[in-house]
Amino acid sequence: MNLARQLYQLQGVELEIEAKEPALAQTIRQLGDKKVVVEAEASLASEKQRLGELERQQRAAEWEIDDLGTKLATAREALYSGRIRNPKELTNLQHEVDGLKARRDQLEEKALGIMERVEQAEANVAAKSQGLNKLETEWRLKQKELSSEKEHLSGELSQLGQKRKMLSAEIDPAAVELYRQLKIQKGRAVARVEQGTCRGCGILLSSALLQRARGSELVRCPSCGRILFLEG
C-alpha cells in the first residue's frame, strides 16, 4: 500500500481518538456530579429553616395574645364587677384595660402578618420540594445516560487504539517517526491533495510533484512541509 495512504489512515484514526478522548473525560467529570441537586437541597433546607422560625414566631405571638386575653378578661371583670368604687382605682383599671386591648390588637395584627409569611414559606417549601424531586429524577436518568456514554466511548477508544497499533506496526518505522515529528510541529502531518492543491496550506502543486506523490515514495509539500496524500 502507498506509504502516504497508510500514514493518512493512521492520522484519521488518531484524529478520531483525539476527538473522543475529551468527550470521554467530560463524561467522566459529569458522572457523580450532584452540584445542581446539592444546591437545590441547600435551598430547600434554608427555606424549611425559615419556615420553622416563622412558625416559632407565630406560636410565640399566639401565646402572648392568649396571655393578654386572659389578663384583659380579668381586668374587665374587675372593672365591671362593682367591687372597686374608688374613682382613681377605676381610672387606673380602665387605662390598664385600654392598654391591654391596644397591645392585643397590635399583636393580632403582627400575628396576621406572620401567618401570611408562614403560608408563603409553606408554598415555597412545597415548590422547592417538588423541584428537588424533579431534579433528582432528572439527575438519575442523566447518570444512566452518562454511564452508557462512558462505556460506549471507552469501547470505541479501545478499538481505535488497537487499530492505531496495528496500522503503526504495518508502516515503515522511519516513515512513522517522520509522521510523529511533523505531527508535533504542525498538528497534522499528512495533507490531502485536492484539485492539485495542498489542503494543508493551500499552495498549488506542480504536475511533477503530483506525479511523484502518486508513487510509493513520501513526498512533502514544498510550502508547509507536510506529507502529501493524493488519492488514486
Tab-separated table of C-alpha atoms in Angstrom:
chain	number	residue	atom	x	y	z
A	1	MET	CA	0.000	0.000	0.000
A	2	ASN	CA	1.105	3.568	-0.708
A	3	LEU	CA	3.032	4.890	2.333
A	4	ALA	CA	1.257	8.243	2.253
A	5	ARG	CA	-2.116	6.464	2.259
A	6	GLN	CA	-1.083	4.373	5.277
A	7	LEU	CA	0.003	7.476	7.166
A	8	TYR	CA	-3.180	9.279	6.146
A	9	GLN	CA	-5.218	6.384	7.555
A	10	LEU	CA	-3.156	6.452	10.745
A	11	GLN	CA	-3.758	10.182	11.021
A	12	GLY	CA	-7.503	9.650	10.571
A	13	VAL	CA	-7.565	7.134	13.411
A	14	GLU	CA	-5.568	9.405	15.690
A	15	LEU	CA	-7.814	12.358	14.892
A	16	GLU	CA	-10.800	10.241	15.941
A	17	ILE	CA	-9.016	9.340	19.166
A	18	GLU	CA	-8.181	12.988	19.848
A	19	ALA	CA	-11.819	13.935	19.294
A	20	LYS	CA	-13.228	11.200	21.532
A	21	GLU	CA	-10.787	11.451	24.451
A	22	PRO	CA	-12.033	14.897	25.601
A	23	ALA	CA	-15.619	13.680	25.238
A	24	LEU	CA	-14.835	10.703	27.492
A	25	ALA	CA	-13.062	12.946	30.011
A	26	GLN	CA	-16.055	15.299	30.078
A	27	THR	CA	-18.442	12.369	30.565
A	28	ILE	CA	-16.354	11.045	33.463
A	29	ARG	CA	-16.309	14.503	35.086
A	30	GLN	CA	-20.103	14.713	34.873
A	31	LEU	CA	-20.594	11.258	36.383
A	32	GLY	CA	-21.436	11.670	40.052
A	33	ASP	CA	-21.593	15.464	39.800
A	34	LYS	CA	-24.557	16.440	42.013
A	35	LYS	CA	-23.845	20.170	42.201
A	36	VAL	CA	-27.302	21.216	40.959
A	37	VAL	CA	-29.054	18.723	43.254
A	38	VAL	CA	-26.936	19.737	46.256
A	39	GLU	CA	-27.712	23.417	45.633
A	40	ALA	CA	-31.440	22.604	45.449
A	41	GLU	CA	-31.184	20.607	48.693
A	42	ALA	CA	-29.457	23.536	50.405
A	43	SER	CA	-32.102	25.958	49.142
A	44	LEU	CA	-34.890	23.702	50.416
A	45	ALA	CA	-33.187	23.285	53.797
A	46	SER	CA	-32.816	27.059	54.092
A	47	GLU	CA	-36.497	27.598	53.273
A	48	LYS	CA	-37.527	24.925	55.790
A	49	GLN	CA	-35.397	26.636	58.424
A	50	ARG	CA	-37.059	29.960	57.609
A	51	LEU	CA	-40.491	28.328	57.844
A	52	GLY	CA	-39.592	26.838	61.232
A	53	GLU	CA	-38.527	30.230	62.549
A	54	LEU	CA	-41.737	31.857	61.300
A	55	GLU	CA	-43.827	29.116	62.906
A	56	ARG	CA	-41.955	29.697	66.167
A	57	GLN	CA	-42.722	33.417	65.940
A	58	GLN	CA	-46.357	32.629	65.183
A	59	ARG	CA	-46.688	30.354	68.218
A	60	ALA	CA	-44.993	32.933	70.446
A	61	ALA	CA	-47.391	35.644	69.207
A	62	GLU	CA	-50.410	33.378	69.736
A	63	TRP	CA	-49.289	32.513	73.280
A	64	GLU	CA	-48.795	36.181	74.082
A	65	ILE	CA	-52.225	37.023	72.625
A	66	ASP	CA	-53.806	34.298	74.779
A	67	ASP	CA	-51.960	35.612	77.818
A	68	LEU	CA	-53.102	39.163	77.128
A	69	GLY	CA	-56.628	37.881	76.549
A	70	THR	CA	-56.614	36.267	79.984
A	71	LYS	CA	-55.253	39.438	81.615
A	72	LEU	CA	-57.763	41.584	79.716
A	73	ALA	CA	-60.678	39.387	80.791
A	74	THR	CA	-59.532	39.567	84.428
A	75	ALA	CA	-59.144	43.358	84.277
A	76	ARG	CA	-62.533	43.823	82.635
A	77	GLU	CA	-64.186	41.551	85.186
A	78	ALA	CA	-62.668	43.640	87.982
A	79	LEU	CA	-63.658	46.891	86.226
A	80	TYR	CA	-67.297	45.977	85.809
A	81	SER	CA	-67.749	43.823	88.925
A	82	GLY	CA	-68.704	46.744	91.109
A	83	ARG	CA	-66.238	45.734	93.777
A	84	ILE	CA	-63.997	48.720	93.081
A	85	ARG	CA	-65.555	52.052	93.926
A	86	ASN	CA	-62.536	54.329	94.208
A	87	PRO	CA	-62.578	56.621	91.125
A	88	LYS	CA	-58.774	56.707	90.862
A	89	GLU	CA	-58.544	52.928	91.010
A	90	LEU	CA	-61.290	52.644	88.422
A	91	THR	CA	-59.491	55.101	86.148
A	92	ASN	CA	-56.224	53.205	86.502
A	93	LEU	CA	-58.005	49.940	85.810
A	94	GLN	CA	-59.646	51.417	82.710
A	95	HIS	CA	-56.233	52.546	81.490
A	96	GLU	CA	-54.944	49.040	82.103
A	97	VAL	CA	-57.837	47.542	80.114
A	98	ASP	CA	-57.256	50.020	77.273
A	99	GLY	CA	-53.525	49.273	77.267
A	100	LEU	CA	-54.033	45.514	77.243
A	101	LYS	CA	-56.575	45.798	74.430
A	102	ALA	CA	-54.254	48.022	72.361
A	103	ARG	CA	-51.358	45.627	72.904
A	104	ARG	CA	-53.533	42.659	71.980
A	105	ASP	CA	-54.731	44.420	68.803
A	106	GLN	CA	-51.110	45.129	67.814
A	107	LEU	CA	-50.121	41.535	68.431
A	108	GLU	CA	-53.082	40.211	66.452
A	109	GLU	CA	-52.060	42.394	63.507
A	110	LYS	CA	-48.477	41.198	63.848
A	111	ALA	CA	-49.637	37.579	64.095
A	112	LEU	CA	-51.700	38.025	60.932
A	113	GLY	CA	-48.616	39.258	59.098
A	114	ILE	CA	-46.580	36.318	60.393
A	115	MET	CA	-49.345	33.929	59.327
A	116	GLU	CA	-49.230	35.286	55.778
A	117	ARG	CA	-45.448	34.829	55.716
A	118	VAL	CA	-45.860	31.293	57.055
A	119	GLU	CA	-48.297	30.469	54.268
A	120	GLN	CA	-45.880	31.869	51.667
A	121	ALA	CA	-42.977	29.929	53.188
A	122	GLU	CA	-45.067	26.742	53.163
A	123	ALA	CA	-45.806	27.311	49.466
A	124	ASN	CA	-42.083	27.900	48.836
A	125	VAL	CA	-41.150	24.690	50.664
A	126	ALA	CA	-43.704	22.717	48.651
A	127	ALA	CA	-42.445	24.207	45.365
A	128	LYS	CA	-38.783	23.624	46.240
A	129	SER	CA	-39.545	20.051	47.361
A	130	GLN	CA	-41.267	19.372	44.064
A	131	GLY	CA	-38.398	20.987	42.173
A	132	LEU	CA	-35.846	18.909	44.088
A	133	ASN	CA	-37.733	15.686	43.351
A	134	LYS	CA	-37.768	16.589	39.659
A	135	LEU	CA	-34.042	17.408	39.687
A	136	GLU	CA	-33.208	14.132	41.437
A	137	THR	CA	-35.219	12.159	38.869
A	138	GLU	CA	-33.528	14.010	36.002
A	139	TRP	CA	-30.120	13.530	37.635
A	140	ARG	CA	-30.610	9.763	37.956
A	141	LEU	CA	-31.669	9.499	34.309
A	142	LYS	CA	-28.717	11.637	33.251
A	143	GLN	CA	-26.334	9.457	35.245
A	144	LYS	CA	-27.612	6.373	33.409
A	145	GLU	CA	-27.097	8.133	30.078
A	146	LEU	CA	-23.602	9.240	31.076
A	147	SER	CA	-22.704	5.752	32.252
A	148	SER	CA	-23.821	4.304	28.920
A	149	GLU	CA	-21.966	7.027	27.040
A	150	LYS	CA	-18.820	6.323	29.042
A	151	GLU	CA	-18.972	2.622	28.177
A	152	HIS	CA	-19.625	3.431	24.528
A	153	LEU	CA	-16.755	5.919	24.237
A	154	SER	CA	-14.389	3.662	26.176
A	155	GLY	CA	-15.195	0.806	23.804
A	156	GLU	CA	-14.668	2.973	20.737
A	157	LEU	CA	-11.372	4.319	22.045
A	158	SER	CA	-10.186	0.814	22.840
A	159	GLN	CA	-10.954	-0.297	19.276
A	160	LEU	CA	-9.313	2.806	17.821
A	161	GLY	CA	-6.251	2.227	19.995
A	162	GLN	CA	-5.942	-1.323	18.659
A	163	LYS	CA	-6.398	-0.061	15.120
A	164	ARG	CA	-3.702	2.586	15.613
A	165	LYS	CA	-1.359	-0.052	16.979
A	166	MET	CA	-1.955	-2.352	14.004
A	167	LEU	CA	-1.541	0.439	11.458
A	168	SER	CA	1.657	1.668	13.093
A	169	ALA	CA	3.077	-1.854	13.034
A	170	GLU	CA	2.389	-2.161	9.277
A	171	ILE	CA	4.154	1.084	8.350
A	172	ASP	CA	7.891	1.541	7.886
A	173	PRO	CA	9.312	2.777	11.257
A	174	ALA	CA	11.227	5.613	9.596
A	175	ALA	CA	8.010	6.871	7.988
A	176	VAL	CA	6.194	6.653	11.336
A	177	GLU	CA	8.986	8.625	13.002
A	178	LEU	CA	8.762	11.343	10.333
A	179	TYR	CA	4.992	11.383	10.787
A	180	ARG	CA	5.372	11.820	14.556
A	181	GLN	CA	7.831	14.684	14.183
A	182	LEU	CA	5.607	16.511	11.692
A	183	LYS	CA	2.591	15.983	13.899
A	184	ILE	CA	4.391	17.634	16.825
A	185	GLN	CA	5.466	20.536	14.638
A	186	LYS	CA	2.311	21.126	12.622
A	187	GLY	CA	-0.592	19.389	14.323
A	188	ARG	CA	-1.387	17.369	11.212
A	189	ALA	CA	1.428	15.567	9.468
A	190	VAL	CA	-0.352	14.470	6.280
A	191	ALA	CA	-2.132	16.838	3.907
A	192	ARG	CA	-4.639	15.615	1.350
A	193	VAL	CA	-4.214	16.865	-2.196
A	194	GLU	CA	-7.410	18.044	-3.907
A	195	GLN	CA	-7.577	19.601	-7.372
A	196	GLY	CA	-3.803	19.891	-7.398
A	197	THR	CA	-3.764	21.892	-4.158
A	198	CYS	CA	-2.248	21.046	-0.754
A	199	ARG	CA	-5.103	21.205	1.704
A	200	GLY	CA	-2.626	21.867	4.477
A	201	CYS	CA	-1.517	25.278	3.254
A	202	GLY	CA	-3.456	25.887	0.012
A	203	ILE	CA	-0.486	26.045	-2.349
A	204	LEU	CA	-0.951	24.859	-5.956
A	205	LEU	CA	1.388	21.951	-6.596
A	206	SER	CA	3.362	21.305	-9.770
A	207	SER	CA	2.472	18.448	-12.119
A	208	ALA	CA	5.846	16.813	-11.472
A	209	LEU	CA	5.281	16.874	-7.736
A	210	LEU	CA	1.790	15.446	-8.151
A	211	GLN	CA	3.174	12.651	-10.278
A	212	ARG	CA	5.721	11.795	-7.614
A	213	ALA	CA	3.022	11.883	-4.927
A	214	ARG	CA	1.129	9.190	-6.829
A	215	GLY	CA	4.079	6.836	-6.451
A	216	SER	CA	5.310	4.893	-3.434
A	217	GLU	CA	7.757	7.461	-2.066
A	218	LEU	CA	6.869	10.049	0.563
A	219	VAL	CA	6.569	13.495	-0.966
A	220	ARG	CA	6.355	16.612	1.142
A	221	CYS	CA	4.725	19.922	0.336
A	222	PRO	CA	7.379	22.469	-0.641
A	223	SER	CA	5.468	25.146	1.285
A	224	CYS	CA	4.234	23.649	4.577
A	225	GLY	CA	6.421	20.526	4.672
A	226	ARG	CA	3.542	18.114	5.279
A	227	ILE	CA	3.431	14.674	3.700
A	228	LEU	CA	1.236	14.804	0.603
A	229	PHE	CA	-1.518	12.232	0.117
A	230	LEU	CA	-3.012	12.053	-3.349
A	231	GLU	CA	-5.999	9.782	-3.978
A	232	GLY	CA	-5.623	7.420	-6.910
